[in-house]
Amino acid sequence: MTTILALYDRAARHADRQSDWLLPSLARLVFAGVLAGYFWASAATKLDGPFSPTAGAYAQIFPRVFEAVGYDQSQLGLFHWLVVVAGAWAEFVLPLLILSGLLTRLAALGMVGFILVQSLTDIFGHGVETGAWFDRTSDALILDQRAFWMLLLAVLVLKGAGPLSVDRLLAKATVRLPA
């Protein structure tokens, strides 16, 4: 039994040594495969040009307000325009930063905030059911699915981008600079 425990302990220590590069690398790979395309496609529905929001963008982000003004974009103010344009650009830029590994921790933290706002809008603006945890099903859009998104982003916030990243290149260049 002692031999089995010693082997297990050795394997666990080896896994711990690998986690600093493996976890963030895998997190960015999963983000690329699962979420980057989702957010870019969503952003593409929100803009007709760099600073020209679509009616659908207002309907997605401000569903009740947009309905209250009869779906007339001209009835919405600067605040609504700024939120829609900033939100759409965040859906383009933050995933790009994560994919390239540039300012990864900050970009992942920005995505956490974005997903929180997105989830609250879905719940209170669109009436999406949150679902439930510990209910034997894993199909709840808000609590189940987005919990996994948050876990993935938490790895990037806490561990950084990993070895194959612009962050790592910048860190190495910074070390070589004279004080």
Short mmCIF file of N, CA and C in Angstrom, two decimals, residues 26-137:
data_model
loop_
_atom_site.label_atom_id
_atom_site.label_comp_id
_atom_site.label_asym_id
_atom_site.label_seq_id
_atom_site.Cartn_x
_atom_site.Cartn_y
_atom_site.Cartn_z
N LEU A 26 -4.45 25.13 -21.97
CA LEU A 26 -5.69 24.43 -22.28
C LEU A 26 -6.90 25.37 -22.17
N ALA A 27 -6.89 26.26 -21.20
CA ALA A 27 -8.00 27.20 -21.05
C ALA A 27 -8.12 28.10 -22.28
N ARG A 28 -6.99 28.58 -22.79
CA ARG A 28 -7.05 29.41 -24.00
C ARG A 28 -7.48 28.61 -25.21
N LEU A 29 -7.05 27.35 -25.30
CA LEU A 29 -7.46 26.49 -26.40
C LEU A 29 -8.98 26.23 -26.35
N VAL A 30 -9.49 25.93 -25.17
CA VAL A 30 -10.93 25.70 -25.03
C VAL A 30 -11.70 27.00 -25.31
N PHE A 31 -11.18 28.12 -24.84
CA PHE A 31 -11.82 29.41 -25.14
C PHE A 31 -11.89 29.62 -26.65
N ALA A 32 -10.79 29.32 -27.34
CA ALA A 32 -10.76 29.48 -28.80
C ALA A 32 -11.79 28.58 -29.47
N GLY A 33 -11.91 27.35 -29.00
CA GLY A 33 -12.80 26.40 -29.63
C GLY A 33 -14.27 26.58 -29.29
N VAL A 34 -14.55 27.14 -28.11
CA VAL A 34 -15.94 27.18 -27.64
C VAL A 34 -16.52 28.60 -27.61
N LEU A 35 -15.76 29.57 -27.12
CA LEU A 35 -16.35 30.88 -26.85
C LEU A 35 -15.96 32.00 -27.81
N ALA A 36 -14.77 32.00 -28.35
CA ALA A 36 -14.34 33.12 -29.20
C ALA A 36 -15.28 33.31 -30.38
N GLY A 37 -15.59 32.26 -31.10
CA GLY A 37 -16.50 32.35 -32.24
C GLY A 37 -17.89 32.79 -31.84
N TYR A 38 -18.34 32.31 -30.69
CA TYR A 38 -19.66 32.70 -30.17
C TYR A 38 -19.72 34.22 -29.95
N PHE A 39 -18.71 34.76 -29.28
CA PHE A 39 -18.73 36.20 -28.99
C PHE A 39 -18.52 37.04 -30.25
N TRP A 40 -17.65 36.60 -31.16
CA TRP A 40 -17.46 37.35 -32.41
C TRP A 40 -18.73 37.35 -33.25
N ALA A 41 -19.41 36.21 -33.33
CA ALA A 41 -20.67 36.15 -34.09
C ALA A 41 -21.71 37.05 -33.45
N SER A 42 -21.76 37.06 -32.13
CA SER A 42 -22.71 37.93 -31.42
C SER A 42 -22.40 39.40 -31.69
N ALA A 43 -21.12 39.76 -31.64
CA ALA A 43 -20.73 41.16 -31.90
C ALA A 43 -21.08 41.57 -33.32
N ALA A 44 -20.91 40.66 -34.27
CA ALA A 44 -21.19 40.97 -35.67
C ALA A 44 -22.66 41.30 -35.90
N THR A 45 -23.55 40.80 -35.05
CA THR A 45 -24.98 41.12 -35.19
C THR A 45 -25.31 42.49 -34.62
N LYS A 46 -24.38 43.08 -33.89
CA LYS A 46 -24.66 44.33 -33.19
C LYS A 46 -24.22 45.59 -33.93
N LEU A 47 -23.37 45.44 -34.94
CA LEU A 47 -22.83 46.62 -35.62
C LEU A 47 -23.02 46.52 -37.13
N ASP A 48 -23.47 47.64 -37.74
CA ASP A 48 -23.49 47.76 -39.19
C ASP A 48 -22.19 48.35 -39.70
N GLY A 49 -21.53 49.11 -38.85
CA GLY A 49 -20.23 49.71 -39.12
C GLY A 49 -19.54 49.84 -37.79
N PRO A 50 -18.33 50.40 -37.76
CA PRO A 50 -17.58 50.46 -36.51
C PRO A 50 -18.33 51.15 -35.35
N PHE A 51 -19.14 52.14 -35.69
CA PHE A 51 -19.84 52.89 -34.64
C PHE A 51 -21.33 53.02 -34.96
N SER A 52 -21.86 52.06 -35.70
CA SER A 52 -23.26 52.10 -36.12
C SER A 52 -24.01 50.86 -35.62
N PRO A 53 -24.65 50.98 -34.45
CA PRO A 53 -25.35 49.83 -33.89
C PRO A 53 -26.59 49.45 -34.71
N THR A 54 -26.89 48.16 -34.71
CA THR A 54 -28.09 47.67 -35.37
C THR A 54 -29.28 47.77 -34.40
N ALA A 55 -30.47 47.71 -34.96
CA ALA A 55 -31.66 47.68 -34.11
C ALA A 55 -31.64 46.43 -33.24
N GLY A 56 -31.13 45.33 -33.79
CA GLY A 56 -31.04 44.10 -33.02
C GLY A 56 -30.14 44.23 -31.80
N ALA A 57 -29.13 45.07 -31.89
CA ALA A 57 -28.24 45.28 -30.75
C ALA A 57 -29.00 45.92 -29.60
N TYR A 58 -29.80 46.93 -29.92
CA TYR A 58 -30.60 47.55 -28.87
C TYR A 58 -31.61 46.57 -28.30
N ALA A 59 -32.19 45.73 -29.16
CA ALA A 59 -33.16 44.73 -28.70
C ALA A 59 -32.49 43.69 -27.80
N GLN A 60 -31.23 43.34 -28.09
CA GLN A 60 -30.52 42.37 -27.26
C GLN A 60 -30.09 42.95 -25.92
N ILE A 61 -29.60 44.19 -25.94
CA ILE A 61 -28.99 44.76 -24.75
C ILE A 61 -29.99 45.52 -23.88
N PHE A 62 -30.93 46.19 -24.50
CA PHE A 62 -31.94 46.95 -23.77
C PHE A 62 -33.35 46.51 -24.20
N PRO A 63 -33.72 45.26 -23.99
CA PRO A 63 -34.98 44.76 -24.55
C PRO A 63 -36.21 45.52 -24.09
N ARG A 64 -36.32 45.81 -22.84
CA ARG A 64 -37.53 46.48 -22.31
C ARG A 64 -37.57 47.95 -22.70
N VAL A 65 -36.43 48.61 -22.65
CA VAL A 65 -36.36 50.03 -23.02
C VAL A 65 -36.67 50.18 -24.51
N PHE A 66 -36.09 49.31 -25.33
CA PHE A 66 -36.29 49.39 -26.78
C PHE A 66 -37.76 49.15 -27.13
N GLU A 67 -38.37 48.21 -26.44
CA GLU A 67 -39.80 47.95 -26.66
C GLU A 67 -40.63 49.16 -26.23
N ALA A 68 -40.25 49.78 -25.13
CA ALA A 68 -41.00 50.93 -24.60
C ALA A 68 -40.99 52.13 -25.56
N VAL A 69 -39.95 52.25 -26.38
CA VAL A 69 -39.88 53.36 -27.34
C VAL A 69 -40.35 52.93 -28.72
N GLY A 70 -41.06 51.80 -28.78
CA GLY A 70 -41.62 51.34 -30.05
C GLY A 70 -40.57 50.87 -31.04
N TYR A 71 -39.45 50.38 -30.55
CA TYR A 71 -38.35 49.88 -31.39
C TYR A 71 -37.82 50.95 -32.34
N ASP A 72 -37.82 52.19 -31.87
CA ASP A 72 -37.32 53.33 -32.64
C ASP A 72 -35.97 53.75 -32.06
N GLN A 73 -34.90 53.45 -32.78
CA GLN A 73 -33.55 53.75 -32.31
C GLN A 73 -33.35 55.23 -32.03
N SER A 74 -34.00 56.07 -32.77
CA SER A 74 -33.80 57.50 -32.60
C SER A 74 -34.32 58.00 -31.25
N GLN A 75 -35.13 57.21 -30.57
CA GLN A 75 -35.67 57.59 -29.27
C GLN A 75 -34.70 57.29 -28.13
N LEU A 76 -33.63 56.58 -28.44
CA LEU A 76 -32.65 56.24 -27.41
C LEU A 76 -31.52 57.25 -27.41
N GLY A 77 -30.91 57.44 -26.25
CA GLY A 77 -29.90 58.48 -26.11
C GLY A 77 -28.47 58.00 -26.25
N LEU A 78 -27.58 58.92 -25.92
CA LEU A 78 -26.14 58.69 -26.01
C LEU A 78 -25.72 57.52 -25.11
N PHE A 79 -26.28 57.44 -23.92
CA PHE A 79 -25.94 56.35 -23.00
C PHE A 79 -26.17 55.00 -23.65
N HIS A 80 -27.34 54.81 -24.26
CA HIS A 80 -27.67 53.54 -24.89
C HIS A 80 -26.72 53.25 -26.05
N TRP A 81 -26.43 54.27 -26.84
CA TRP A 81 -25.50 54.10 -27.96
C TRP A 81 -24.12 53.69 -27.46
N LEU A 82 -23.62 54.37 -26.42
CA LEU A 82 -22.30 54.05 -25.87
C LEU A 82 -22.24 52.62 -25.34
N VAL A 83 -23.26 52.20 -24.62
CA VAL A 83 -23.27 50.85 -24.06
C VAL A 83 -23.28 49.80 -25.17
N VAL A 84 -24.08 50.01 -26.20
CA VAL A 84 -24.18 49.05 -27.30
C VAL A 84 -22.86 48.99 -28.07
N VAL A 85 -22.29 50.12 -28.41
CA VAL A 85 -21.04 50.14 -29.16
C VAL A 85 -19.90 49.56 -28.32
N ALA A 86 -19.81 49.97 -27.05
CA ALA A 86 -18.75 49.44 -26.18
C ALA A 86 -18.92 47.94 -25.98
N GLY A 87 -20.15 47.48 -25.80
CA GLY A 87 -20.40 46.06 -25.63
C GLY A 87 -20.02 45.26 -26.85
N ALA A 88 -20.37 45.76 -28.03
CA ALA A 88 -20.02 45.05 -29.26
C ALA A 88 -18.51 45.00 -29.45
N TRP A 89 -17.85 46.12 -29.22
CA TRP A 89 -16.39 46.13 -29.36
C TRP A 89 -15.72 45.23 -28.33
N ALA A 90 -16.28 45.18 -27.12
CA ALA A 90 -15.74 44.27 -26.10
C ALA A 90 -15.84 42.83 -26.56
N GLU A 91 -16.91 42.47 -27.27
CA GLU A 91 -17.07 41.10 -27.77
C GLU A 91 -16.07 40.77 -28.87
N PHE A 92 -15.54 41.78 -29.53
CA PHE A 92 -14.48 41.56 -30.52
C PHE A 92 -13.10 41.56 -29.85
N VAL A 93 -12.83 42.59 -29.07
CA VAL A 93 -11.48 42.84 -28.56
C VAL A 93 -11.07 41.89 -27.43
N LEU A 94 -11.93 41.68 -26.45
CA LEU A 94 -11.55 40.84 -25.32
C LEU A 94 -11.20 39.41 -25.74
N PRO A 95 -12.01 38.76 -26.58
CA PRO A 95 -11.60 37.42 -27.05
C PRO A 95 -10.29 37.46 -27.84
N LEU A 96 -10.09 38.48 -28.65
CA LEU A 96 -8.84 38.60 -29.42
C LEU A 96 -7.64 38.71 -28.49
N LEU A 97 -7.78 39.48 -27.42
CA LEU A 97 -6.69 39.59 -26.45
C LEU A 97 -6.41 38.24 -25.78
N ILE A 98 -7.46 37.52 -25.44
CA ILE A 98 -7.27 36.20 -24.80
C ILE A 98 -6.61 35.24 -25.78
N LEU A 99 -7.06 35.22 -27.02
CA LEU A 99 -6.49 34.31 -28.00
C LEU A 99 -5.02 34.58 -28.25
N SER A 100 -4.65 35.85 -28.31
CA SER A 100 -3.25 36.20 -28.56
C SER A 100 -2.42 36.11 -27.29
N GLY A 101 -3.08 36.07 -26.14
CA GLY A 101 -2.35 36.03 -24.89
C GLY A 101 -1.77 37.38 -24.53
N LEU A 102 -2.45 38.44 -24.90
CA LEU A 102 -2.01 39.80 -24.58
C LEU A 102 -2.93 40.38 -23.52
N LEU A 103 -2.37 40.82 -22.41
CA LEU A 103 -3.15 41.33 -21.28
C LEU A 103 -4.24 40.33 -20.90
N THR A 104 -3.86 39.07 -20.86
CA THR A 104 -4.81 37.98 -20.71
C THR A 104 -5.60 38.06 -19.42
N ARG A 105 -4.93 38.31 -18.32
CA ARG A 105 -5.64 38.36 -17.03
C ARG A 105 -6.69 39.47 -17.04
N LEU A 106 -6.32 40.62 -17.55
CA LEU A 106 -7.25 41.75 -17.61
C LEU A 106 -8.39 41.46 -18.59
N ALA A 107 -8.08 40.88 -19.74
CA ALA A 107 -9.11 40.55 -20.72
C ALA A 107 -10.06 39.49 -20.18
N ALA A 108 -9.54 38.49 -19.48
CA ALA A 108 -10.39 37.45 -18.90
C ALA A 108 -11.28 38.05 -17.81
N LEU A 109 -10.74 38.96 -17.02
CA LEU A 109 -11.55 39.64 -16.01
C LEU A 109 -12.65 40.47 -16.68
N GLY A 110 -12.30 41.13 -17.79
CA GLY A 110 -13.31 41.87 -18.56
C GLY A 110 -14.39 40.95 -19.09
N MET A 111 -14.02 39.76 -19.54
CA MET A 111 -15.01 38.79 -20.02
C MET A 111 -15.91 38.31 -18.89
N VAL A 112 -15.36 38.16 -17.69
CA VAL A 112 -16.17 37.79 -16.53
C VAL A 112 -17.24 38.85 -16.30
N GLY A 113 -16.83 40.11 -16.31
CA GLY A 113 -17.80 41.20 -16.15
C GLY A 113 -18.82 41.21 -17.27
N PHE A 114 -18.36 40.99 -18.49
CA PHE A 114 -19.25 40.97 -19.64
C PHE A 114 -20.30 39.87 -19.49
N ILE A 115 -19.86 38.68 -19.09
CA ILE A 115 -20.78 37.55 -18.96
C ILE A 115 -21.77 37.77 -17.81
N LEU A 116 -21.32 38.42 -16.74
CA LEU A 116 -22.24 38.75 -15.66
C LEU A 116 -23.34 39.69 -16.14
N VAL A 117 -22.96 40.73 -16.87
CA VAL A 117 -23.95 41.67 -17.41
C VAL A 117 -24.85 40.97 -18.43
N GLN A 118 -24.26 40.15 -19.29
CA GLN A 118 -25.03 39.39 -20.28
C GLN A 118 -26.06 38.49 -19.58
N SER A 119 -25.64 37.82 -18.52
CA SER A 119 -26.54 36.92 -17.81
C SER A 119 -27.67 37.68 -17.12
N LEU A 120 -27.33 38.80 -16.49
CA LEU A 120 -28.37 39.61 -15.85
C LEU A 120 -29.35 40.16 -16.87
N THR A 121 -28.85 40.56 -18.04
CA THR A 121 -29.74 41.03 -19.11
C THR A 121 -30.65 39.90 -19.58
N ASP A 122 -30.08 38.72 -19.73
CA ASP A 122 -30.89 37.57 -20.14
C ASP A 122 -31.98 37.27 -19.12
N ILE A 123 -31.62 37.33 -17.83
CA ILE A 123 -32.58 36.99 -16.78
C ILE A 123 -33.65 38.06 -16.63
N PHE A 124 -33.22 39.31 -16.45
CA PHE A 124 -34.18 40.38 -16.13
C PHE A 124 -34.75 41.07 -17.37
N GLY A 125 -34.00 41.10 -18.44
CA GLY A 125 -34.48 41.76 -19.65
C GLY A 125 -35.25 40.84 -20.58
N HIS A 126 -34.77 39.61 -20.71
CA HIS A 126 -35.39 38.67 -21.65
C HIS A 126 -36.19 37.58 -20.95
N GLY A 127 -36.12 37.49 -19.63
CA GLY A 127 -36.88 36.50 -18.89
C GLY A 127 -36.39 35.07 -19.04
N VAL A 128 -35.10 34.88 -19.31
CA VAL A 128 -34.53 33.54 -19.44
C VAL A 128 -34.47 32.90 -18.05
N GLU A 129 -34.90 31.67 -17.96
CA GLU A 129 -34.83 30.93 -16.70
C GLU A 129 -33.37 30.63 -16.37
N THR A 130 -33.02 30.76 -15.12
CA THR A 130 -31.63 30.53 -14.72
C THR A 130 -31.29 29.05 -14.66
N GLY A 131 -32.28 28.22 -14.45
CA GLY A 131 -32.00 26.80 -14.24
C GLY A 131 -31.63 26.58 -12.80
N ALA A 132 -31.12 25.40 -12.50
CA ALA A 132 -30.76 25.08 -11.12
C ALA A 132 -29.50 24.23 -11.11
N TRP A 133 -28.74 24.40 -10.06
CA TRP A 133 -27.59 23.53 -9.85
C TRP A 133 -28.04 22.30 -9.08
N PHE A 134 -27.27 21.24 -9.18
CA PHE A 134 -27.50 20.01 -8.44
C PHE A 134 -28.86 19.40 -8.75
N ASP A 135 -29.29 19.54 -10.02
CA ASP A 135 -30.60 19.02 -10.42
C ASP A 135 -30.50 17.84 -11.38
N ARG A 136 -29.34 17.24 -11.51
CA ARG A 136 -29.06 16.07 -12.35
C ARG A 136 -29.05 16.38 -13.84
N THR A 137 -29.36 17.59 -14.27
CA THR A 137 -29.25 17.94 -15.67
C THR A 137 -28.23 19.06 -15.81
#
